[in-house]
Coordinates of N, CA, C and O in Angstrom, one line a residue:
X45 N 17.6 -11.6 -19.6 CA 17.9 -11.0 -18.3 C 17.2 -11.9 -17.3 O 16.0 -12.2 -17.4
X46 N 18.0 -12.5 -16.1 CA 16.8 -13.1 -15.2 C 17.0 -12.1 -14.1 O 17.6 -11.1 -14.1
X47 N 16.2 -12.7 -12.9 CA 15.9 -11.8 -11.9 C 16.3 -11.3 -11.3 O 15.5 -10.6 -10.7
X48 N 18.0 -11.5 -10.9 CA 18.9 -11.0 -10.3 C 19.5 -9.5 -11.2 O 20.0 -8.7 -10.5
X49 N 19.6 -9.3 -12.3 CA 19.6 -8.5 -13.5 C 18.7 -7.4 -12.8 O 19.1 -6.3 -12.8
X50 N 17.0 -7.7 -12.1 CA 16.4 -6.5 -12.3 C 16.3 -6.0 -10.8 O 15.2 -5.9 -10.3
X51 N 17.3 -5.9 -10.1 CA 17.3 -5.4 -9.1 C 18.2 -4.2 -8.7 O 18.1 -3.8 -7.6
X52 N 18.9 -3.8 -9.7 CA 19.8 -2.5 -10.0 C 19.5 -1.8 -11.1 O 19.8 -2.4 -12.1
X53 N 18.9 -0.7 -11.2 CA 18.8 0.4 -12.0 C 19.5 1.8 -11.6 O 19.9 2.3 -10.5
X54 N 19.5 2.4 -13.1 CA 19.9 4.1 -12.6 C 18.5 4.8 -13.1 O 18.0 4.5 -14.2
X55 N 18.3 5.3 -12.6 CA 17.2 6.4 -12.7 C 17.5 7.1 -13.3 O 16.5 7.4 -14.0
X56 N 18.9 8.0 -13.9 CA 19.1 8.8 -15.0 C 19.1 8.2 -16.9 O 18.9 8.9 -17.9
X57 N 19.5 6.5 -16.7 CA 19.2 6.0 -17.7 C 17.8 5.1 -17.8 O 17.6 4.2 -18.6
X58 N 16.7 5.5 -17.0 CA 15.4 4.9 -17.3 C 14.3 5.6 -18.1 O 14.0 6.7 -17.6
X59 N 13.8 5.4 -18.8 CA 12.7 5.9 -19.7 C 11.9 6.7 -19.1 O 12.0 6.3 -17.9
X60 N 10.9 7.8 -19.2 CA 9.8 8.3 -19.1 C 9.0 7.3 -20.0 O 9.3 6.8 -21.1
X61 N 7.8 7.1 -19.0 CA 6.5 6.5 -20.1 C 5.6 7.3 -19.6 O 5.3 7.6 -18.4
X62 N 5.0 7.8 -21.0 CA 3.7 8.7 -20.7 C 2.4 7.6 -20.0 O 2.4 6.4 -20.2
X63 N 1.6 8.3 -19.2 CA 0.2 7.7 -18.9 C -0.6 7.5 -19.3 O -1.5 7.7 -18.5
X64 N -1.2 7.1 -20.4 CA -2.9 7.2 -21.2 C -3.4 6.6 -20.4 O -3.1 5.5 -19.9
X65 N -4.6 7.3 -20.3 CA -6.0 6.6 -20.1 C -6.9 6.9 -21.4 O -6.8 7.9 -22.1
X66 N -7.8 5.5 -21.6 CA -8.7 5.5 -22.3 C -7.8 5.8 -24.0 O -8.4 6.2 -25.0
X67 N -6.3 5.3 -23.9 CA -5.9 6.1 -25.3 C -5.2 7.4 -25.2 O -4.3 7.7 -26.0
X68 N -5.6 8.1 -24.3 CA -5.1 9.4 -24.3 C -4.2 9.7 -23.4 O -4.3 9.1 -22.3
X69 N -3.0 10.7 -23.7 CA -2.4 11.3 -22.7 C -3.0 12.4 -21.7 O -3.7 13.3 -22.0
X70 N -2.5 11.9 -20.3 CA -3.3 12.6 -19.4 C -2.0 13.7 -18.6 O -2.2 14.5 -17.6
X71 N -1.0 13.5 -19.1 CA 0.0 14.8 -18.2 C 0.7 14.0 -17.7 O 1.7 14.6 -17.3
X72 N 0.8 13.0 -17.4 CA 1.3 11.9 -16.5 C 2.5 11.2 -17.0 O 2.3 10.3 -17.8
X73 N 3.5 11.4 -16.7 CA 4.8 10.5 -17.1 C 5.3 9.6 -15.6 O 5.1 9.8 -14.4
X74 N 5.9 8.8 -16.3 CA 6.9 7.9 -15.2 C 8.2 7.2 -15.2 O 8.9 7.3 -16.2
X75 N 8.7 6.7 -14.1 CA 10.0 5.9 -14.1 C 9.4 5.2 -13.1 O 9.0 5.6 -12.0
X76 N 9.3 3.5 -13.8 CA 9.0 2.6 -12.6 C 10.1 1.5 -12.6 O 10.8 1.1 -13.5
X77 N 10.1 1.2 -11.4 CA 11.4 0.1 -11.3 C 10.7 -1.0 -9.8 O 10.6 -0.7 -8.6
X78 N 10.5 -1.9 -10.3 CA 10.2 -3.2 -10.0 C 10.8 -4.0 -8.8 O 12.0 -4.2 -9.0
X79 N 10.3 -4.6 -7.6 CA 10.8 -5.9 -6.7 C 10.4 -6.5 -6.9 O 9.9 -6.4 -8.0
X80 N 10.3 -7.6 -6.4 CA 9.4 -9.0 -5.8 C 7.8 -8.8 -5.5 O 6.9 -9.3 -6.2
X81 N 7.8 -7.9 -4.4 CA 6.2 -7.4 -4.0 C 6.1 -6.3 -3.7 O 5.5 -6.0 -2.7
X82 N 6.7 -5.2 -4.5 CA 6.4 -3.6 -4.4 C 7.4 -3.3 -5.7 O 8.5 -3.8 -6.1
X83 N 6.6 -2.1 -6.2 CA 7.4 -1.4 -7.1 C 7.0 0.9 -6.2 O 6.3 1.6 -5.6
X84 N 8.4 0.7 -7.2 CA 9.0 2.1 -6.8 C 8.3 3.4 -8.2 O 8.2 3.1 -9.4
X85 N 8.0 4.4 -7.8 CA 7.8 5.1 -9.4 C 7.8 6.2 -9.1 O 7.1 6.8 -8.2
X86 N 8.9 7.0 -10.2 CA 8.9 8.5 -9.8 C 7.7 9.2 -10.9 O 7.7 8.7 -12.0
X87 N 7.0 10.0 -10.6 CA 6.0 10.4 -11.2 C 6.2 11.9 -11.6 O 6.6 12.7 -10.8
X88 N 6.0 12.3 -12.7 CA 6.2 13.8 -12.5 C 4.3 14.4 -13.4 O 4.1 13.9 -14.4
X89 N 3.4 15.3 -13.0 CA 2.3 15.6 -13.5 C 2.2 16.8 -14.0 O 2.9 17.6 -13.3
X90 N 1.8 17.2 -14.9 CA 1.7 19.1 -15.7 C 0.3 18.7 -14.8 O -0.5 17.8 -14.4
X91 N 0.8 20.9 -14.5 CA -0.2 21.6 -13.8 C -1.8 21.5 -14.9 O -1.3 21.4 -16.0
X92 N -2.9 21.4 -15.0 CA -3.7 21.4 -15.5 C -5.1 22.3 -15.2 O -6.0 22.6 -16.0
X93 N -5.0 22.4 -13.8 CA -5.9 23.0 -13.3 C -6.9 22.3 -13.0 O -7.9 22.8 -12.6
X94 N -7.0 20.9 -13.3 CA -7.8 19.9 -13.3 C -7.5 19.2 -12.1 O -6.7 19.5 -11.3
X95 N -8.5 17.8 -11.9 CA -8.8 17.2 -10.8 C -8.3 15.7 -11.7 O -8.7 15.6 -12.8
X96 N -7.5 14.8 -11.3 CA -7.2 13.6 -11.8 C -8.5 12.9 -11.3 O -9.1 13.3 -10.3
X97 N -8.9 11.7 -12.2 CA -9.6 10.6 -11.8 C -9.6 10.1 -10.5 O -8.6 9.7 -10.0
X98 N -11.0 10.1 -9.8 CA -11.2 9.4 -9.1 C -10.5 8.0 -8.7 O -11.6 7.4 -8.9
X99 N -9.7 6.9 -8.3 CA -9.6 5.9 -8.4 C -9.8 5.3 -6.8 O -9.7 5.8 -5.7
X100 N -10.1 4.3 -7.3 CA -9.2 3.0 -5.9 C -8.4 1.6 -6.4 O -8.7 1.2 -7.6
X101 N -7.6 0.9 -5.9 CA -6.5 0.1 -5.9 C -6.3 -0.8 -4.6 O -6.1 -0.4 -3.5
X102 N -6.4 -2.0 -5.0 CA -6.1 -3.0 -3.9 C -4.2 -2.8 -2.9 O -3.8 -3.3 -1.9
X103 N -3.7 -1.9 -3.6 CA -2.3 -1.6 -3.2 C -2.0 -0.3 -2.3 O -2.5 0.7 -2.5
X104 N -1.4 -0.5 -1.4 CA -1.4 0.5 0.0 C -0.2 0.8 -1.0 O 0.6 0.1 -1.6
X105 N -0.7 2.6 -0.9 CA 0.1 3.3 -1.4 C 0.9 4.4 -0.9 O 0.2 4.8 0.1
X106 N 2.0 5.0 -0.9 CA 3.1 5.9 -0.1 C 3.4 6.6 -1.2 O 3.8 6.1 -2.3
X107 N 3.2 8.2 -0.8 CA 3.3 9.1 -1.8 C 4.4 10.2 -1.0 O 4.3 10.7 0.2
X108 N 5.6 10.4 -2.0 CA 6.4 11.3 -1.2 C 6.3 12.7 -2.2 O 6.2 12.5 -3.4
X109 N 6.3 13.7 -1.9 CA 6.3 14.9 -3.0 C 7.6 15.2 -2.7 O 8.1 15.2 -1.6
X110 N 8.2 15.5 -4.0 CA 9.2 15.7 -3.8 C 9.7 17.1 -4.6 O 10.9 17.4 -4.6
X111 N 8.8 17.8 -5.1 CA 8.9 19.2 -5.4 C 7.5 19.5 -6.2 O 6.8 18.8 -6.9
X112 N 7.3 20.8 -5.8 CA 5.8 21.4 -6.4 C 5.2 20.6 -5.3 O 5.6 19.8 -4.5
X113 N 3.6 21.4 -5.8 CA 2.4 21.3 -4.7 C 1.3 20.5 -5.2 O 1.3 20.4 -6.4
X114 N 0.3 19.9 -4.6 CA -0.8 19.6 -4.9 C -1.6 19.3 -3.9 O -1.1 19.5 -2.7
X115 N -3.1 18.6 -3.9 CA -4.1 18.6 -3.4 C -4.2 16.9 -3.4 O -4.5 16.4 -4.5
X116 N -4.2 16.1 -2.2 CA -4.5 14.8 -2.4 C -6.3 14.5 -1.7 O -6.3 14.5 -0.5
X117 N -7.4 14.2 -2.4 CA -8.3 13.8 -1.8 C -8.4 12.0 -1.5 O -8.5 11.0 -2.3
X118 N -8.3 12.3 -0.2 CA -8.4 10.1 0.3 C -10.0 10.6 0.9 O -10.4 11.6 1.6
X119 N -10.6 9.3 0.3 CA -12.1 9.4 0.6 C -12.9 10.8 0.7 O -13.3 11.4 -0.3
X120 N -13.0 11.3 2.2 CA -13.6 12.6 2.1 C -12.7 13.9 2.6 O -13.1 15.0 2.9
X121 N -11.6 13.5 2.5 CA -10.8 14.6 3.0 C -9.5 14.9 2.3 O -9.0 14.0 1.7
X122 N -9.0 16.1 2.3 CA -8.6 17.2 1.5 C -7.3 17.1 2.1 O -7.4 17.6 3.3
X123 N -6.0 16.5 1.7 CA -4.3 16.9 1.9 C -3.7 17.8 1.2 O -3.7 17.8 -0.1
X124 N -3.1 18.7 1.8 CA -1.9 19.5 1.2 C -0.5 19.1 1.0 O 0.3 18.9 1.9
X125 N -0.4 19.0 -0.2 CA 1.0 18.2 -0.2 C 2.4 19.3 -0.8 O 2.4 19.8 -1.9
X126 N 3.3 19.4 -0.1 CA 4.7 20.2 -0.7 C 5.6 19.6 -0.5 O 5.5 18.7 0.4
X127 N 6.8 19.8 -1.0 CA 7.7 19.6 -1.0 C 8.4 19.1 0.3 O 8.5 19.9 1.2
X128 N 8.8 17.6 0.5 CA 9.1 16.8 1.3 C 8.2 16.3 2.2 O 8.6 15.7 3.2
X129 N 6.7 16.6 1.9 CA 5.6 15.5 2.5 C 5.3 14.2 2.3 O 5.3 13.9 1.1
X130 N 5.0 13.4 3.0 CA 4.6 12.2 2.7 C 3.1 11.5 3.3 O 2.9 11.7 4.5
X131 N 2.5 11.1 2.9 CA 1.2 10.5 3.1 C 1.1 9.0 2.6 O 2.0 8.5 1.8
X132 N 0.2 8.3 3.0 CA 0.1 6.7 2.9 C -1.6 7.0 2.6 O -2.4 7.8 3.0
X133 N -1.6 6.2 1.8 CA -3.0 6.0 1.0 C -3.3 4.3 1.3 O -2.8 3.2 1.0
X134 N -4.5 4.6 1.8 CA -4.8 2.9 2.5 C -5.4 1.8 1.2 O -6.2 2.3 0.3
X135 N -5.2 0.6 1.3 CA -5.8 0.2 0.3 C -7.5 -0.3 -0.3 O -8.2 -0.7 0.6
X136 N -7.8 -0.2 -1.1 CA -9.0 0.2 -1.7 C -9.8 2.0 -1.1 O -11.0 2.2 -1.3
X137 N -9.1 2.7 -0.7 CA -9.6 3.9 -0.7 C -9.5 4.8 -2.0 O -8.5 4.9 -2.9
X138 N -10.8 5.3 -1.9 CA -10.8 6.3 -3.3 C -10.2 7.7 -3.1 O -10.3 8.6 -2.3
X139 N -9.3 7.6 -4.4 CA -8.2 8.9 -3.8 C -8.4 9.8 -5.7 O -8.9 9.7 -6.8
X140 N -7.5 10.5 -4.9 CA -7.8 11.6 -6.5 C -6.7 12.6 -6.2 O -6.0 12.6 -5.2
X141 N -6.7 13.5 -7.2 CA -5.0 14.7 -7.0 C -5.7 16.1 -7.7 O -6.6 16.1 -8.4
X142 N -5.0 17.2 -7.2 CA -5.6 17.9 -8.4 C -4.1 19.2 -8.4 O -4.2 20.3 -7.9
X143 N -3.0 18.8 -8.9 CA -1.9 19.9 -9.1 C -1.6 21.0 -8.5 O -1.4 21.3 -9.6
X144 N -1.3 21.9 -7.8 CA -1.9 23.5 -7.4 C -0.9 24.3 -8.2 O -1.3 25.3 -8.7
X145 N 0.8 23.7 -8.4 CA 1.7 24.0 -8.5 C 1.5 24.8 -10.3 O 0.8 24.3 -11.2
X146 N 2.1 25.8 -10.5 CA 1.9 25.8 -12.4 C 3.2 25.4 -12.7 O 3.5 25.4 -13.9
X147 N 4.2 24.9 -12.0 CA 5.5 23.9 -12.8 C 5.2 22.7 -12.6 O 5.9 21.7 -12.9
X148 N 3.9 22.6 -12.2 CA 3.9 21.1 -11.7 C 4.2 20.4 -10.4 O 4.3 21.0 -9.4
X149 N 4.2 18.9 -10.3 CA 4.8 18.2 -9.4 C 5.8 17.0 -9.6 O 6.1 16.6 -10.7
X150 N 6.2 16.5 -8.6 CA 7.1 15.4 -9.0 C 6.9 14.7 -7.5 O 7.1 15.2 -6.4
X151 N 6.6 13.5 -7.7 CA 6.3 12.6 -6.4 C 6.9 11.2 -6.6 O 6.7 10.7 -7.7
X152 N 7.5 10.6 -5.7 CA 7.7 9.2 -5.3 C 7.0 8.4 -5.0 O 7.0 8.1 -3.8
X153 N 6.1 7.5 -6.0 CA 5.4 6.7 -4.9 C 5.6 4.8 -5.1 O 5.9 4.1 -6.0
X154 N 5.3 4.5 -3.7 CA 5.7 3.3 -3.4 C 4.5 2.2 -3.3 O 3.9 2.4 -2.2
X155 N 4.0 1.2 -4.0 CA 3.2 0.2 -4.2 C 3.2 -1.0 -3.4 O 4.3 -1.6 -3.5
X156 N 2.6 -1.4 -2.8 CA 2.9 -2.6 -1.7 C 1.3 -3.5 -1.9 O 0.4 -2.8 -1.5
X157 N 1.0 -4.2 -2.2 CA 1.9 -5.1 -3.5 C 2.2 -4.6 -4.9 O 1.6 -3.7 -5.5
X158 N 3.2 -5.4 -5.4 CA 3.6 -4.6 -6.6 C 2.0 -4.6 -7.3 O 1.0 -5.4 -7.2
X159 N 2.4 -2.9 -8.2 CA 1.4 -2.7 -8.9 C 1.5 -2.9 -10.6 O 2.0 -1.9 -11.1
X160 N 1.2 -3.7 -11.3 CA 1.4 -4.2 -12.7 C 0.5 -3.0 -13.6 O -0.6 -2.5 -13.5
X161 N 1.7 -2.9 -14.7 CA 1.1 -2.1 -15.5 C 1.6 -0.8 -15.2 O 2.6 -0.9 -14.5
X162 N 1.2 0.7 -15.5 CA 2.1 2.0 -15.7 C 0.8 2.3 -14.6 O 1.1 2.5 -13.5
X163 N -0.2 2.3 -14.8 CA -1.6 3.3 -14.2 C -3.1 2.8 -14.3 O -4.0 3.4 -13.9

């Protein structure tokens, strides 16, 4: 396949790939689909009642919710996120999630620069 090949996908024939950290599954599935210098990923997370990892990332991030609810913390402050919100996460800021929904969530998010690897 060369590079012209990977610039059309269908999202109904793309894989889920689960997330491990450390080895383990964390609730976390995806569909990622790749540019030049950003990639695209639909995310979907089980409610857990839990707080995802702490992280930061050199990649300015764009998170669209696109059903179900959750809680995004950037640095010291606390987002409400539902269905058809969108927020931008700046890059190297420490962010974290914590579900609210019990079906869950399903979010769009967008990587600038592409981000390598699932998580």
């Amino acid at each position: 396949m060369n590079n012209i090949d990977k610039i059309y996908a269908k999202l109904s024939e793309m894989e889920w790939t689960d997330v491990a950290v450390n080895g383990r599954r964390v609730g976390v599935k995806v569909k990622n689909f790749e540019a030049e210098k950003a990639n695209l990923r639909l995310q979907e997370i089980e409610y857990t009642g839990k707080e995802s990892k702490a992280h930061q990332h050199i990649h300015e991030q764009i998170v669209v919710t696109i059903s179900g609810t959750m809680e995004m913390t950037i640095e010291d402050r606390i987002y409400y996120l539902e269905s058809g919100d969108m927020i931008a996460i700046p890059p190297n800021a420490i962010h974290f999630t914590k579900v609210t929904d019990p079906q869950g969530v399903k979010n769009l998010l967008i990587f600038v620069p592409k981000q390598e690897g699932v998580f």
